[in-house]
Amino acid sequence: MIRSVLPPIVVAVAAIALLEGIVRVGIVPAFLVPPPTATFRSLTSQGDLWTALGQTALGAGVGFACSALIGTMLAAVLSANVWMRRAFYPYAVFFQTVPLVAIAPLLVVWFGRGVQTTAWAAGIASVFPVIAAGFAGFRSADPALLDLFRLHRASLWQTFFKLRLPSALPKLFVGLRIAAALAAIGAVVGEFITGLGLGGILTIARTQSDYPKVFAALILSSVLGLVLFGSVDLIGGLLLRHWRNA
């Protein structure tokens, strides 16, 4: 455990110390990159950052949960029905190519300037990796085992829950990990328009040239993404171990 945690901690401490020294001696101007000590003071002294973090976390969490559920269901349907796959999968790909920042103003028009818009933005940003990974996972079931299930006249639901879903879990959780990080990004992008949460803090602090606060908000948004990613990774590890031991 210590061996896996120590290297990134050492790198982080060295990078922070190096950046602090570079800014202090004037190699990099403080108005371009604030010293880490100034960013730390913003984190500890400005309570609105932590209130904003709670708003962003709520929107990102709700959006990710919806994308995980809807994306898994769509992946199962698309993998099971050839007509549905040919008809709707290209639209899923097309939907992913639309820049979120371009449709975020429309979300505000449709849903208002509340956390619901943040959740929609997070869900839109994170749903496609779940669909793509789940689709590949559900189609990875062993053909020989599928024939065996048909031979024993297993129902559609029995085949799904006892064969297709367990076979899909490893790839599905790869998509869920990616989606968890994208949900945090999508939530912040949505907040650029709504003015809420960390996205709103970033917008205001940038216009006021309060760069320590900008960097503090960036750090908190990154930590949120890491927490979501780590939570999914932990759940995936426990669940996959359960399936392997079953």
GROMACS .gro file of C-alpha atoms in nm:
model
  246
    1MET     CA    1   0.000   0.000   0.000
    2ILE     CA    2   0.274   0.246   0.101
    3ARG     CA    3   0.480   0.157  -0.206
    4SER     CA    4   0.191   0.241  -0.438
    5VAL     CA    5   0.101   0.570  -0.264
    6LEU     CA    6   0.449   0.704  -0.190
    7PRO     CA    7   0.575   0.770  -0.547
    8PRO     CA    8   0.291   1.007  -0.652
    9ILE     CA    9   0.315   1.186  -0.316
   10VAL     CA   10   0.689   1.240  -0.363
   11VAL     CA   11   0.635   1.370  -0.717
   12ALA     CA   12   0.356   1.606  -0.601
   13VAL     CA   13   0.564   1.746  -0.313
   14ALA     CA   14   0.865   1.796  -0.540
   15ALA     CA   15   0.656   1.967  -0.809
   16ILE     CA   16   0.492   2.200  -0.553
   17ALA     CA   17   0.828   2.292  -0.400
   18LEU     CA   18   0.980   2.353  -0.744
   19LEU     CA   19   0.687   2.571  -0.854
   20GLU     CA   20   0.699   2.770  -0.530
   21GLY     CA   21   1.069   2.835  -0.577
   22ILE     CA   22   1.035   2.932  -0.944
   23VAL     CA   23   0.763   3.185  -0.866
   24ARG     CA   24   0.940   3.323  -0.557
   25VAL     CA   25   1.264   3.397  -0.743
   26GLY     CA   26   1.073   3.560  -1.028
   27ILE     CA   27   1.142   3.312  -1.308
   28VAL     CA   28   0.765   3.287  -1.363
   29PRO     CA   29   0.553   3.595  -1.278
   30ALA     CA   30   0.302   3.543  -0.998
   31PHE     CA   31   0.022   3.691  -1.210
   32LEU     CA   32   0.066   3.404  -1.458
   33VAL     CA   33   0.103   3.116  -1.211
   34PRO     CA   34   0.033   3.189  -0.843
   35PRO     CA   35   0.262   3.026  -0.586
   36PRO     CA   36   0.117   2.712  -0.427
   37THR     CA   37   0.111   2.884  -0.087
   38ALA     CA   38  -0.128   3.149  -0.223
   39THR     CA   39  -0.350   2.879  -0.370
   40PHE     CA   40  -0.349   2.697  -0.037
   41ARG     CA   41  -0.454   3.016   0.143
   42SER     CA   42  -0.749   3.048  -0.094
   43LEU     CA   43  -0.849   2.689  -0.022
   44THR     CA   44  -0.841   2.740   0.354
   45SER     CA   45  -0.975   3.094   0.385
   46GLN     CA   46  -1.258   3.121   0.132
   47GLY     CA   47  -1.563   2.922   0.236
   48ASP     CA   48  -1.750   2.984  -0.088
   49LEU     CA   49  -1.515   2.738  -0.259
   50TRP     CA   50  -1.637   2.454  -0.038
   51THR     CA   51  -2.001   2.551  -0.083
   52ALA     CA   52  -1.942   2.554  -0.458
   53LEU     CA   53  -1.774   2.213  -0.435
   54GLY     CA   54  -2.088   2.071  -0.275
   55GLN     CA   55  -2.306   2.207  -0.557
   56THR     CA   56  -2.074   2.070  -0.824
   57ALA     CA   57  -2.048   1.733  -0.649
   58LEU     CA   58  -2.427   1.705  -0.634
   59GLY     CA   59  -2.471   1.783  -1.002
   60ALA     CA   60  -2.185   1.556  -1.109
   61GLY     CA   61  -2.304   1.270  -0.888
   62VAL     CA   62  -2.664   1.283  -1.009
   63GLY     CA   63  -2.554   1.318  -1.371
   64PHE     CA   64  -2.311   1.027  -1.344
   65ALA     CA   65  -2.569   0.803  -1.175
   66CYS     CA   66  -2.819   0.875  -1.454
   67SER     CA   67  -2.562   0.818  -1.727
   68ALA     CA   68  -2.452   0.490  -1.566
   69LEU     CA   69  -2.809   0.361  -1.549
   70ILE     CA   70  -2.930   0.488  -1.887
   71GLY     CA   71  -2.603   0.403  -2.064
   72THR     CA   72  -2.605   0.045  -1.933
   73MET     CA   73  -2.967  -0.005  -2.035
   74LEU     CA   74  -2.906   0.136  -2.384
   75ALA     CA   75  -2.594  -0.078  -2.425
   76ALA     CA   76  -2.792  -0.391  -2.332
   77VAL     CA   77  -3.070  -0.308  -2.578
   78LEU     CA   78  -2.831  -0.220  -2.862
   79SER     CA   79  -2.628  -0.538  -2.811
   80ALA     CA   80  -2.936  -0.760  -2.808
   81ASN     CA   81  -3.120  -0.623  -3.112
   82VAL     CA   82  -2.956  -0.584  -3.453
   83TRP     CA   83  -3.223  -0.346  -3.583
   84MET     CA   84  -3.194  -0.121  -3.278
   85ARG     CA   85  -2.816  -0.122  -3.309
   86ARG     CA   86  -2.820  -0.020  -3.675
   87ALA     CA   87  -3.089   0.242  -3.618
   88PHE     CA   88  -2.968   0.415  -3.303
   89TYR     CA   89  -2.598   0.350  -3.240
   90PRO     CA   90  -2.485   0.603  -3.508
   91TYR     CA   91  -2.695   0.868  -3.331
   92ALA     CA   92  -2.526   0.786  -3.001
   93VAL     CA   93  -2.190   0.846  -3.167
   94PHE     CA   94  -2.315   1.167  -3.332
   95PHE     CA   95  -2.453   1.293  -3.001
   96GLN     CA   96  -2.111   1.250  -2.842
   97THR     CA   97  -1.943   1.461  -3.111
   98VAL     CA   98  -2.157   1.769  -3.034
   99PRO     CA   99  -1.948   2.005  -2.813
  100LEU     CA  100  -2.102   2.029  -2.468
  101VAL     CA  101  -2.009   2.396  -2.438
  102ALA     CA  102  -2.223   2.463  -2.746
  103ILE     CA  103  -2.539   2.305  -2.606
  104ALA     CA  104  -2.494   2.420  -2.245
  105PRO     CA  105  -2.681   2.748  -2.310
  106LEU     CA  106  -2.973   2.546  -2.445
  107LEU     CA  107  -2.978   2.340  -2.126
  108VAL     CA  108  -3.020   2.661  -1.928
  109VAL     CA  109  -3.312   2.761  -2.151
  110TRP     CA  110  -3.477   2.421  -2.113
  111PHE     CA  111  -3.408   2.346  -1.745
  112GLY     CA  112  -3.323   2.677  -1.581
  113ARG     CA  113  -3.019   2.789  -1.383
  114GLY     CA  114  -3.031   2.519  -1.118
  115VAL     CA  115  -2.844   2.205  -1.022
  116GLN     CA  116  -3.063   2.013  -1.267
  117THR     CA  117  -2.880   2.181  -1.555
  118THR     CA  118  -2.546   2.083  -1.402
  119ALA     CA  119  -2.669   1.724  -1.373
  120TRP     CA  120  -2.783   1.724  -1.737
  121ALA     CA  121  -2.445   1.854  -1.850
  122ALA     CA  122  -2.264   1.590  -1.643
  123GLY     CA  123  -2.488   1.314  -1.777
  124ILE     CA  124  -2.446   1.419  -2.140
  125ALA     CA  125  -2.068   1.436  -2.101
  126SER     CA  126  -2.041   1.093  -1.939
  127VAL     CA  127  -2.305   0.871  -2.100
  128PHE     CA  128  -2.127   0.767  -2.422
  129PRO     CA  129  -1.831   0.583  -2.259
  130VAL     CA  130  -2.086   0.374  -2.068
  131ILE     CA  131  -2.277   0.293  -2.387
  132ALA     CA  132  -1.962   0.207  -2.585
  133ALA     CA  133  -1.798  -0.003  -2.314
  134GLY     CA  134  -2.123  -0.171  -2.215
  135PHE     CA  135  -2.204  -0.252  -2.577
  136ALA     CA  136  -1.865  -0.419  -2.624
  137GLY     CA  137  -1.902  -0.600  -2.291
  138PHE     CA  138  -2.249  -0.741  -2.357
  139ARG     CA  139  -2.131  -0.872  -2.695
  140SER     CA  140  -1.827  -1.042  -2.539
  141ALA     CA  141  -2.020  -1.336  -2.391
  142ASP     CA  142  -1.875  -1.673  -2.492
  143PRO     CA  143  -2.070  -1.806  -2.798
  144ALA     CA  144  -2.035  -2.160  -2.669
  145LEU     CA  145  -2.199  -2.063  -2.341
  146LEU     CA  146  -2.475  -1.882  -2.529
  147ASP     CA  147  -2.543  -2.201  -2.725
  148LEU     CA  148  -2.548  -2.394  -2.398
  149PHE     CA  149  -2.806  -2.155  -2.252
  150ARG     CA  150  -3.021  -2.191  -2.566
  151LEU     CA  151  -2.988  -2.569  -2.548
  152HIS     CA  152  -3.127  -2.565  -2.196
  153ARG     CA  153  -3.401  -2.320  -2.303
  154ALA     CA  154  -3.293  -2.045  -2.069
  155SER     CA  155  -3.514  -1.737  -2.078
  156LEU     CA  156  -3.394  -1.402  -2.206
  157TRP     CA  157  -3.365  -1.269  -1.850
  158GLN     CA  158  -3.179  -1.576  -1.728
  159THR     CA  159  -2.930  -1.543  -2.014
  160PHE     CA  160  -2.886  -1.174  -1.943
  161PHE     CA  161  -2.833  -1.188  -1.567
  162LYS     CA  162  -2.639  -1.514  -1.552
  163LEU     CA  163  -2.422  -1.481  -1.862
  164ARG     CA  164  -2.426  -1.151  -2.052
  165LEU     CA  165  -2.410  -0.918  -1.751
  166PRO     CA  166  -2.125  -1.103  -1.572
  167SER     CA  167  -1.935  -1.116  -1.901
  168ALA     CA  168  -1.988  -0.743  -1.957
  169LEU     CA  169  -1.884  -0.621  -1.612
  170PRO     CA  170  -1.506  -0.587  -1.672
  171LYS     CA  171  -1.550  -0.374  -1.984
  172LEU     CA  172  -1.851  -0.193  -1.841
  173PHE     CA  173  -1.652  -0.073  -1.541
  174VAL     CA  174  -1.380   0.056  -1.772
  175GLY     CA  175  -1.644   0.280  -1.929
  176LEU     CA  176  -1.783   0.377  -1.589
  177ARG     CA  177  -1.440   0.488  -1.468
  178ILE     CA  178  -1.400   0.712  -1.772
  179ALA     CA  179  -1.755   0.840  -1.731
  180ALA     CA  180  -1.695   0.928  -1.366
  181ALA     CA  181  -1.410   1.163  -1.457
  182LEU     CA  182  -1.606   1.311  -1.750
  183ALA     CA  183  -1.906   1.376  -1.524
  184ALA     CA  184  -1.699   1.615  -1.310
  185ILE     CA  185  -1.577   1.794  -1.624
  186GLY     CA  186  -1.929   1.816  -1.767
  187ALA     CA  187  -2.065   1.955  -1.441
  188VAL     CA  188  -1.808   2.235  -1.436
  189VAL     CA  189  -1.874   2.317  -1.803
  190GLY     CA  190  -2.246   2.342  -1.730
  191GLU     CA  191  -2.174   2.572  -1.437
  192PHE     CA  192  -1.985   2.811  -1.664
  193ILE     CA  193  -2.329   2.900  -1.801
  194THR     CA  194  -2.542   2.869  -1.486
  195GLY     CA  195  -2.295   3.055  -1.263
  196LEU     CA  196  -2.324   2.791  -0.990
  197GLY     CA  197  -2.063   2.576  -0.821
  198LEU     CA  198  -1.697   2.560  -0.909
  199GLY     CA  199  -1.765   2.663  -1.268
  200GLY     CA  200  -1.922   2.985  -1.147
  201ILE     CA  201  -1.631   3.044  -0.909
  202LEU     CA  202  -1.386   2.994  -1.196
  203THR     CA  203  -1.572   3.243  -1.414
  204ILE     CA  204  -1.593   3.514  -1.147
  205ALA     CA  205  -1.237   3.466  -1.017
  206ARG     CA  206  -1.098   3.479  -1.370
  207THR     CA  207  -1.272   3.808  -1.448
  208GLN     CA  208  -1.140   3.950  -1.119
  209SER     CA  209  -0.786   3.824  -1.193
  210ASP     CA  210  -0.794   3.629  -0.865
  211TYR     CA  211  -0.566   3.355  -0.996
  212PRO     CA  212  -0.500   3.181  -0.662
  213LYS     CA  213  -0.875   3.128  -0.635
  214VAL     CA  214  -0.888   3.007  -0.997
  215PHE     CA  215  -0.622   2.747  -0.924
  216ALA     CA  216  -0.793   2.651  -0.599
  217ALA     CA  217  -1.120   2.587  -0.785
  218LEU     CA  218  -0.933   2.387  -1.049
  219ILE     CA  219  -0.775   2.172  -0.779
  220LEU     CA  220  -1.112   2.106  -0.614
  221SER     CA  221  -1.271   2.010  -0.947
  222SER     CA  222  -0.983   1.771  -1.014
  223VAL     CA  223  -1.018   1.620  -0.666
  224LEU     CA  224  -1.390   1.571  -0.731
  225GLY     CA  225  -1.312   1.381  -1.050
  226LEU     CA  226  -1.056   1.168  -0.867
  227VAL     CA  227  -1.304   1.087  -0.590
  228LEU     CA  228  -1.570   0.981  -0.840
  229PHE     CA  229  -1.314   0.776  -1.034
  230GLY     CA  230  -1.180   0.614  -0.718
  231SER     CA  231  -1.529   0.531  -0.590
  232VAL     CA  232  -1.621   0.356  -0.914
  233ASP     CA  233  -1.285   0.178  -0.918
  234LEU     CA  234  -1.339   0.054  -0.561
  235ILE     CA  235  -1.693  -0.066  -0.632
  236GLY     CA  236  -1.578  -0.231  -0.954
  237GLY     CA  237  -1.295  -0.413  -0.780
  238LEU     CA  238  -1.525  -0.546  -0.508
  239LEU     CA  239  -1.798  -0.647  -0.752
  240LEU     CA  240  -1.565  -0.814  -1.000
  241ARG     CA  241  -1.401  -1.007  -0.719
  242HIS     CA  242  -1.748  -1.120  -0.613
  243TRP     CA  243  -1.827  -1.240  -0.966
  244ARG     CA  244  -1.494  -1.422  -0.996
  245ASN     CA  245  -1.545  -1.596  -0.662
  246ALA     CA  246  -1.906  -1.688  -0.741
   0.00000   0.00000   0.00000
